[in-house]
């Protein structure tokens, strides 16, 4: 066994916060416009009238920029950035903990174990961070006011004001509206994402054994390509869940209305008025956002983690020499 492998320390929680936070912030800055377009497409009722077609991805983006200025594509960014660091740290930290718990006596985790760890990580991040963050983000993104007109005052001025207004007018439970659908979406997302990423990474190592033999990580462009492919898995598998969740979190309901009746009402109304294709509204910008987002997240996360591990290894070697 090499000195590096002997001195390598386990990845700590601080590493997950740093690597995941930087990766998540970079993803949000690059992909927020696509997410805003996706939300507007999911909320749009265009295409209901006979002979008309739903407004497409490019047309929706062009309409937002024309009516509300290009800065409107970044509506809700504050809510995303404020939640991205804890979200990513919880995602990677919980995934590693679940993966470790599901490992066999040799420390290896099977493919099914990795999938279950991904499900657990997605559920954990959904309940802890994602659901309240998305309720606020969607309320901000759904506002069609023009940022170019200072006299046009929006209902929600920013993320903090949106949280205050929602809690004051609708109660704190509103921040967790759609939590079951959010958890289901995030669980399937991360189950597919982590499983595909781990398997593709293993395949890349088998094709290039010298990287593992020399103790080197795969090049960033390769982890980026792997992340791109793995990131596209989730959106195609759970698009209907995400569309219903978006409409559920946007709409206000009378107190006492059960979550099941809300979901059933939204789903049946969508199918009756807009047809089956309505459940896949926004799938193009969602894939274009999630897949490149993971192509950013994984290389940044792997790079930062590798740097921290290298620093820890050097410290370990220095300690061994000083003894």
CSV table of C-alpha atoms in Angstrom, one decimal:
chain,number,residue,atom,x,y,z
A,1,UNK,CA,0.0,0.0,0.0
A,2,UNK,CA,1.3,3.5,-0.9
A,3,UNK,CA,2.1,6.2,1.6
A,4,UNK,CA,-0.7,8.3,0.2
A,5,UNK,CA,-3.3,5.6,0.8
A,6,UNK,CA,-2.0,5.0,4.4
A,7,UNK,CA,-2.1,8.7,5.3
A,8,UNK,CA,-5.4,9.6,3.7
A,9,UNK,CA,-7.9,10.7,6.2
A,10,UNK,CA,-11.7,10.3,6.0
A,11,UNK,CA,-13.5,13.1,4.3
A,12,UNK,CA,-15.0,15.3,7.0
A,13,UNK,CA,-18.2,17.4,7.2
A,14,UNK,CA,-16.2,20.6,6.6
A,15,UNK,CA,-15.1,19.2,3.3
A,16,UNK,CA,-18.7,18.5,2.3
A,17,UNK,CA,-19.7,22.0,3.2
A,18,UNK,CA,-16.9,23.7,1.3
A,19,UNK,CA,-16.9,21.4,-1.8
A,20,UNK,CA,-20.7,21.1,-2.0
A,21,UNK,CA,-21.3,24.8,-1.3
A,22,UNK,CA,-18.9,26.0,-4.0
A,23,UNK,CA,-20.3,23.5,-6.5
A,24,UNK,CA,-23.9,24.4,-5.7
A,25,UNK,CA,-23.3,28.2,-5.9
A,26,UNK,CA,-21.6,27.8,-9.3
A,27,UNK,CA,-24.5,25.6,-10.5
A,28,UNK,CA,-27.1,28.2,-9.4
A,29,UNK,CA,-25.4,31.1,-11.1
A,30,UNK,CA,-25.0,29.2,-14.4
A,31,UNK,CA,-28.5,27.6,-14.5
A,32,UNK,CA,-31.0,29.9,-12.8
A,33,UNK,CA,-32.4,31.4,-16.0
A,34,UNK,CA,-33.3,27.9,-17.3
A,35,UNK,CA,-35.0,27.1,-14.0
A,36,UNK,CA,-37.1,30.3,-14.2
A,37,UNK,CA,-38.2,29.5,-17.8
A,38,UNK,CA,-39.1,25.9,-16.6
A,39,UNK,CA,-41.3,27.3,-13.8
A,40,UNK,CA,-43.1,29.7,-16.1
A,41,UNK,CA,-43.7,26.9,-18.6
A,42,UNK,CA,-45.1,24.7,-15.9
A,43,UNK,CA,-47.4,27.4,-14.7
A,44,UNK,CA,-48.5,28.5,-18.2
A,45,UNK,CA,-52.0,27.7,-19.4
A,46,UNK,CA,-51.0,28.3,-23.0
A,47,UNK,CA,-52.2,25.7,-25.5
A,48,UNK,CA,-55.5,25.0,-23.7
A,49,UNK,CA,-57.6,26.4,-26.6
A,50,UNK,CA,-58.2,24.1,-29.5
A,51,UNK,CA,-55.8,24.7,-32.4
A,52,UNK,CA,-53.2,26.4,-30.2
A,53,UNK,CA,-49.8,25.0,-29.0
A,54,UNK,CA,-48.1,25.5,-25.6
A,55,UNK,CA,-45.5,28.2,-25.6
A,56,UNK,CA,-42.1,26.7,-26.1
A,57,UNK,CA,-38.8,27.1,-24.3
A,58,UNK,CA,-37.3,29.8,-26.4
A,59,UNK,CA,-40.5,31.7,-26.8
A,60,UNK,CA,-41.1,31.7,-23.0
A,61,UNK,CA,-37.5,33.0,-22.4
A,62,UNK,CA,-37.9,35.7,-25.0
A,63,UNK,CA,-41.3,36.8,-23.6
A,64,UNK,CA,-39.8,37.1,-20.0
A,65,UNK,CA,-36.9,39.2,-21.3
A,66,UNK,CA,-39.1,41.4,-23.5
A,67,UNK,CA,-41.7,42.1,-20.8
A,68,UNK,CA,-39.6,42.0,-17.7
A,69,UNK,CA,-36.0,42.6,-18.7
A,70,UNK,CA,-33.3,39.9,-18.8
A,71,UNK,CA,-32.7,40.3,-15.1
A,72,UNK,CA,-36.1,38.7,-14.5
A,73,UNK,CA,-34.5,35.3,-15.5
A,74,UNK,CA,-32.7,35.5,-12.2
A,75,UNK,CA,-35.8,35.9,-10.1
A,76,UNK,CA,-35.6,33.7,-7.0
A,77,UNK,CA,-31.8,33.5,-7.2
A,78,UNK,CA,-31.5,34.8,-3.6
A,79,UNK,CA,-33.6,32.0,-2.3
A,80,UNK,CA,-31.6,29.5,-4.3
A,81,UNK,CA,-28.2,30.8,-3.2
A,82,UNK,CA,-29.3,31.0,0.5
A,83,UNK,CA,-30.3,27.3,0.4
A,84,UNK,CA,-27.7,25.9,-1.9
A,85,UNK,CA,-24.8,25.5,0.6
A,86,UNK,CA,-26.7,23.6,3.2
A,87,UNK,CA,-28.5,21.7,0.5
A,88,UNK,CA,-25.3,20.4,-1.1
A,89,UNK,CA,-23.6,19.8,2.2
A,90,UNK,CA,-26.6,17.7,3.4
A,91,UNK,CA,-26.8,15.9,0.0
A,92,UNK,CA,-23.2,14.7,-0.1
A,93,UNK,CA,-22.7,14.2,3.7
A,94,UNK,CA,-25.9,12.2,4.0
A,95,UNK,CA,-25.2,10.2,0.9
A,96,UNK,CA,-21.8,9.2,2.2
A,97,UNK,CA,-23.3,8.3,5.6
A,98,UNK,CA,-26.1,6.2,4.0
A,99,UNK,CA,-23.6,4.6,1.7
A,100,UNK,CA,-21.3,3.7,4.6
A,101,UNK,CA,-24.2,2.2,6.5
A,102,UNK,CA,-25.2,0.0,3.5
A,103,UNK,CA,-21.6,-1.2,2.9
A,104,UNK,CA,-20.6,-4.8,3.3
A,105,UNK,CA,-17.8,-6.1,5.6
A,106,UNK,CA,-15.1,-5.1,3.1
A,107,UNK,CA,-16.4,-1.5,3.0
A,108,UNK,CA,-17.8,-1.8,-0.5
A,109,UNK,CA,-21.4,-0.7,-1.4
A,110,UNK,CA,-23.4,-2.6,-4.0
A,111,UNK,CA,-25.2,-0.8,-6.9
A,112,UNK,CA,-28.5,-1.3,-5.1
A,113,UNK,CA,-27.0,0.1,-1.9
A,114,UNK,CA,-25.8,3.2,-3.8
A,115,UNK,CA,-29.3,3.7,-5.2
A,116,UNK,CA,-30.8,3.4,-1.7
A,117,UNK,CA,-28.2,5.8,-0.4
A,118,UNK,CA,-29.2,8.3,-3.2
A,119,UNK,CA,-32.9,7.9,-2.3
A,120,UNK,CA,-32.1,8.6,1.4
A,121,UNK,CA,-29.9,11.6,0.5
A,122,UNK,CA,-32.6,13.1,-1.8
A,123,UNK,CA,-35.3,12.6,0.9
A,124,UNK,CA,-33.1,14.2,3.6
A,125,UNK,CA,-32.3,17.3,1.5
A,126,UNK,CA,-35.9,17.7,0.4
A,127,UNK,CA,-37.3,17.8,3.9
A,128,UNK,CA,-34.5,19.8,5.5
A,129,UNK,CA,-33.9,22.5,2.8
A,130,UNK,CA,-35.4,22.0,-0.7
A,131,UNK,CA,-39.1,22.2,-0.1
A,132,UNK,CA,-39.2,25.6,1.8
A,133,UNK,CA,-36.6,27.0,-0.5
A,134,UNK,CA,-38.6,26.1,-3.6
A,135,UNK,CA,-41.9,27.4,-2.3
A,136,UNK,CA,-40.2,30.8,-1.9
A,137,UNK,CA,-38.3,30.5,-5.2
A,138,UNK,CA,-41.4,29.6,-7.2
A,139,UNK,CA,-43.5,32.5,-5.6
A,140,UNK,CA,-40.7,34.9,-6.7
A,141,UNK,CA,-40.4,33.4,-10.2
A,142,UNK,CA,-44.1,33.3,-10.8
A,143,UNK,CA,-44.4,37.1,-10.5
A,144,UNK,CA,-44.7,38.7,-13.9
A,145,UNK,CA,-44.0,42.2,-12.9
A,146,UNK,CA,-41.5,44.3,-14.9
A,147,UNK,CA,-38.1,45.0,-13.3
A,148,UNK,CA,-37.8,48.0,-15.7
A,149,UNK,CA,-40.7,49.8,-14.1
A,150,UNK,CA,-39.9,51.1,-10.6
A,151,UNK,CA,-43.5,52.1,-10.0
A,152,UNK,CA,-44.7,48.5,-10.4
A,153,UNK,CA,-44.4,47.0,-7.0
A,154,UNK,CA,-44.2,43.2,-6.8
A,155,UNK,CA,-46.1,41.2,-4.1
A,156,UNK,CA,-42.8,39.7,-2.9
A,157,UNK,CA,-39.8,42.1,-2.9
A,158,UNK,CA,-37.1,39.4,-2.2
A,159,UNK,CA,-36.6,36.0,-0.6
A,160,UNK,CA,-36.7,37.3,3.0
A,161,UNK,CA,-39.8,39.4,2.3
A,162,UNK,CA,-41.5,36.4,0.6
A,163,UNK,CA,-40.8,34.1,3.7
A,164,UNK,CA,-42.2,36.8,6.0
A,165,UNK,CA,-45.3,37.4,3.9
A,166,UNK,CA,-46.0,33.7,3.4
A,167,UNK,CA,-45.7,32.9,7.1
A,168,UNK,CA,-47.8,35.9,8.1
A,169,UNK,CA,-50.6,35.4,5.6
A,170,UNK,CA,-50.6,31.6,5.2
A,171,UNK,CA,-48.8,30.1,8.1
A,172,UNK,CA,-45.4,28.4,8.4
A,173,UNK,CA,-46.8,25.1,7.1
A,174,UNK,CA,-47.1,26.7,3.7
A,175,UNK,CA,-43.4,26.5,3.4
A,176,UNK,CA,-43.7,22.8,3.4
A,177,UNK,CA,-46.5,22.6,0.9
A,178,UNK,CA,-45.8,19.8,-1.5
A,179,UNK,CA,-43.1,18.2,0.8
A,180,UNK,CA,-44.2,14.7,-0.1
A,181,UNK,CA,-43.9,15.4,-3.9
A,182,UNK,CA,-40.6,17.3,-3.3
A,183,UNK,CA,-39.2,14.4,-1.3
A,184,UNK,CA,-40.3,11.9,-4.0
A,185,UNK,CA,-38.8,14.0,-6.7
A,186,UNK,CA,-35.5,14.6,-4.9
A,187,UNK,CA,-35.3,10.9,-3.9
A,188,UNK,CA,-35.7,9.6,-7.4
A,189,UNK,CA,-33.4,12.3,-8.7
A,190,UNK,CA,-30.5,11.5,-6.4
A,191,UNK,CA,-31.1,7.8,-6.5
A,192,UNK,CA,-30.7,7.8,-10.3
A,193,UNK,CA,-28.1,10.6,-10.2
A,194,UNK,CA,-25.7,9.0,-7.8
A,195,UNK,CA,-26.1,5.5,-9.1
A,196,UNK,CA,-25.5,6.5,-12.7
A,197,UNK,CA,-22.5,8.7,-11.6
A,198,UNK,CA,-20.9,5.9,-9.6
A,199,UNK,CA,-21.4,3.3,-12.3
A,200,UNK,CA,-20.1,5.5,-15.1
A,201,UNK,CA,-17.1,6.5,-13.0
A,202,UNK,CA,-16.3,2.8,-12.4
A,203,UNK,CA,-16.6,2.2,-16.1
A,204,UNK,CA,-14.2,5.1,-16.8
A,205,UNK,CA,-11.7,3.7,-14.3
A,206,UNK,CA,-11.9,0.2,-15.9
A,207,UNK,CA,-11.1,1.8,-19.3
A,208,UNK,CA,-8.3,3.8,-17.9
A,209,UNK,CA,-6.7,1.7,-15.1
A,210,UNK,CA,-3.6,3.8,-14.9
A,211,UNK,CA,-5.5,6.5,-13.1
A,212,UNK,CA,-6.4,4.2,-10.2
A,213,UNK,CA,-3.0,2.6,-10.2
A,214,UNK,CA,-1.3,6.0,-9.9
A,215,UNK,CA,-3.8,7.2,-7.3
A,216,UNK,CA,-5.1,9.9,-9.5
A,217,UNK,CA,-8.6,11.3,-10.0
A,218,UNK,CA,-10.3,11.3,-13.4
A,219,UNK,CA,-9.8,14.5,-15.3
A,220,UNK,CA,-12.4,17.2,-14.6
A,221,UNK,CA,-13.7,17.1,-18.2
A,222,UNK,CA,-14.5,13.4,-17.7
A,223,UNK,CA,-16.3,13.8,-14.4
A,224,UNK,CA,-18.2,16.7,-16.0
A,225,UNK,CA,-19.4,14.5,-18.9
A,226,UNK,CA,-20.3,11.7,-16.4
A,227,UNK,CA,-22.2,14.3,-14.3
A,228,UNK,CA,-24.0,15.6,-17.5
A,229,UNK,CA,-25.3,12.1,-18.3
A,230,UNK,CA,-26.2,11.1,-14.7
A,231,UNK,CA,-27.9,14.5,-14.2
A,232,UNK,CA,-30.3,13.9,-17.1
A,233,UNK,CA,-31.7,10.6,-15.6
A,234,UNK,CA,-33.9,12.1,-12.9
A,235,UNK,CA,-35.9,14.7,-14.9
A,236,UNK,CA,-37.1,12.3,-17.5
A,237,UNK,CA,-38.3,9.8,-14.8
A,238,UNK,CA,-40.2,12.3,-12.5
A,239,UNK,CA,-41.3,15.2,-14.7
A,240,UNK,CA,-45.0,14.8,-13.8
A,241,UNK,CA,-44.2,14.9,-10.1
A,242,UNK,CA,-42.2,18.1,-10.6
A,243,UNK,CA,-44.9,19.8,-12.6
A,244,UNK,CA,-47.7,19.0,-10.1
A,245,UNK,CA,-45.4,20.1,-7.3
A,246,UNK,CA,-44.8,23.5,-8.9
A,247,UNK,CA,-48.5,24.2,-9.4
A,248,UNK,CA,-49.2,23.0,-5.8
A,249,UNK,CA,-46.6,25.3,-4.3
A,250,UNK,CA,-47.8,28.3,-6.4
A,251,UNK,CA,-51.5,28.0,-5.6
A,252,UNK,CA,-53.2,29.1,-2.4
A,253,UNK,CA,-55.9,26.8,-0.9
A,254,UNK,CA,-58.5,27.2,1.9
A,255,UNK,CA,-57.3,26.1,5.3
A,256,UNK,CA,-58.0,22.4,6.1
A,257,UNK,CA,-57.6,21.2,2.5
A,258,UNK,CA,-55.7,17.9,2.5
A,259,UNK,CA,-52.5,17.5,0.5
A,260,UNK,CA,-54.0,14.5,-1.3
A,261,UNK,CA,-57.1,16.4,-2.4
A,262,UNK,CA,-54.9,19.2,-3.7
A,263,UNK,CA,-52.6,16.9,-5.7
A,264,UNK,CA,-55.6,15.0,-7.0
A,265,UNK,CA,-57.4,18.2,-8.0
A,266,UNK,CA,-54.3,19.7,-9.8
A,267,UNK,CA,-53.5,16.4,-11.6
A,268,UNK,CA,-57.1,15.8,-12.8
A,269,UNK,CA,-57.5,19.4,-13.9
A,270,UNK,CA,-54.3,19.4,-15.9
A,271,UNK,CA,-55.2,16.1,-17.6
A,272,UNK,CA,-58.8,17.3,-18.4
A,273,UNK,CA,-57.9,20.8,-19.6
A,274,UNK,CA,-54.4,20.4,-21.1
A,275,UNK,CA,-53.9,16.7,-21.8
A,276,UNK,CA,-51.1,14.3,-20.9
A,277,UNK,CA,-48.4,16.5,-22.4
A,278,UNK,CA,-49.0,19.1,-19.8
A,279,UNK,CA,-47.3,16.9,-17.2
A,280,UNK,CA,-44.1,17.3,-19.2
A,281,UNK,CA,-44.2,21.0,-19.6
A,282,UNK,CA,-40.8,22.6,-18.9
A,283,UNK,CA,-39.0,19.3,-19.4
A,284,UNK,CA,-36.6,20.9,-21.9
A,285,UNK,CA,-35.3,23.7,-19.7
A,286,UNK,CA,-35.4,21.3,-16.7
A,287,UNK,CA,-33.1,18.8,-18.4
A,288,UNK,CA,-31.0,21.7,-19.8
A,289,UNK,CA,-30.7,23.0,-16.2
A,290,UNK,CA,-30.2,19.8,-14.2
A,291,UNK,CA,-27.9,18.0,-16.5
A,292,UNK,CA,-25.4,20.8,-17.0
A,293,UNK,CA,-25.8,21.6,-13.3
A,294,UNK,CA,-24.5,18.2,-12.4
A,295,UNK,CA,-21.8,18.6,-15.0
A,296,UNK,CA,-20.7,21.6,-12.9
A,297,UNK,CA,-21.4,20.2,-9.4
A,298,UNK,CA,-19.5,16.9,-9.6
A,299,UNK,CA,-16.1,18.2,-11.1
A,300,UNK,CA,-16.1,21.1,-8.6
A,301,UNK,CA,-17.0,18.9,-5.7
A,302,UNK,CA,-14.4,16.2,-6.7
A,303,UNK,CA,-11.7,18.9,-7.3
A,304,UNK,CA,-12.2,20.7,-3.9
A,305,UNK,CA,-12.4,17.4,-2.1
A,306,UNK,CA,-9.2,16.2,-3.8
A,307,UNK,CA,-7.4,19.4,-2.8
A,308,UNK,CA,-8.4,19.0,0.8
A,309,UNK,CA,-7.5,15.3,0.9
A,310,UNK,CA,-4.1,16.2,-0.5
A,311,UNK,CA,-3.5,18.8,2.2
A,312,UNK,CA,-4.5,16.3,4.8
A,313,UNK,CA,-2.2,13.7,3.3
A,314,UNK,CA,0.7,16.2,3.4
A,315,UNK,CA,0.0,16.9,7.0
A,316,UNK,CA,-0.1,13.2,7.8
A,317,UNK,CA,3.3,12.7,6.1
A,318,UNK,CA,4.8,15.6,8.0
A,319,UNK,CA,3.6,14.2,11.3
A,320,UNK,CA,5.0,10.7,10.5
A,321,UNK,CA,8.4,12.2,9.7
A,322,UNK,CA,8.5,14.3,12.9
A,323,UNK,CA,8.0,11.3,15.2
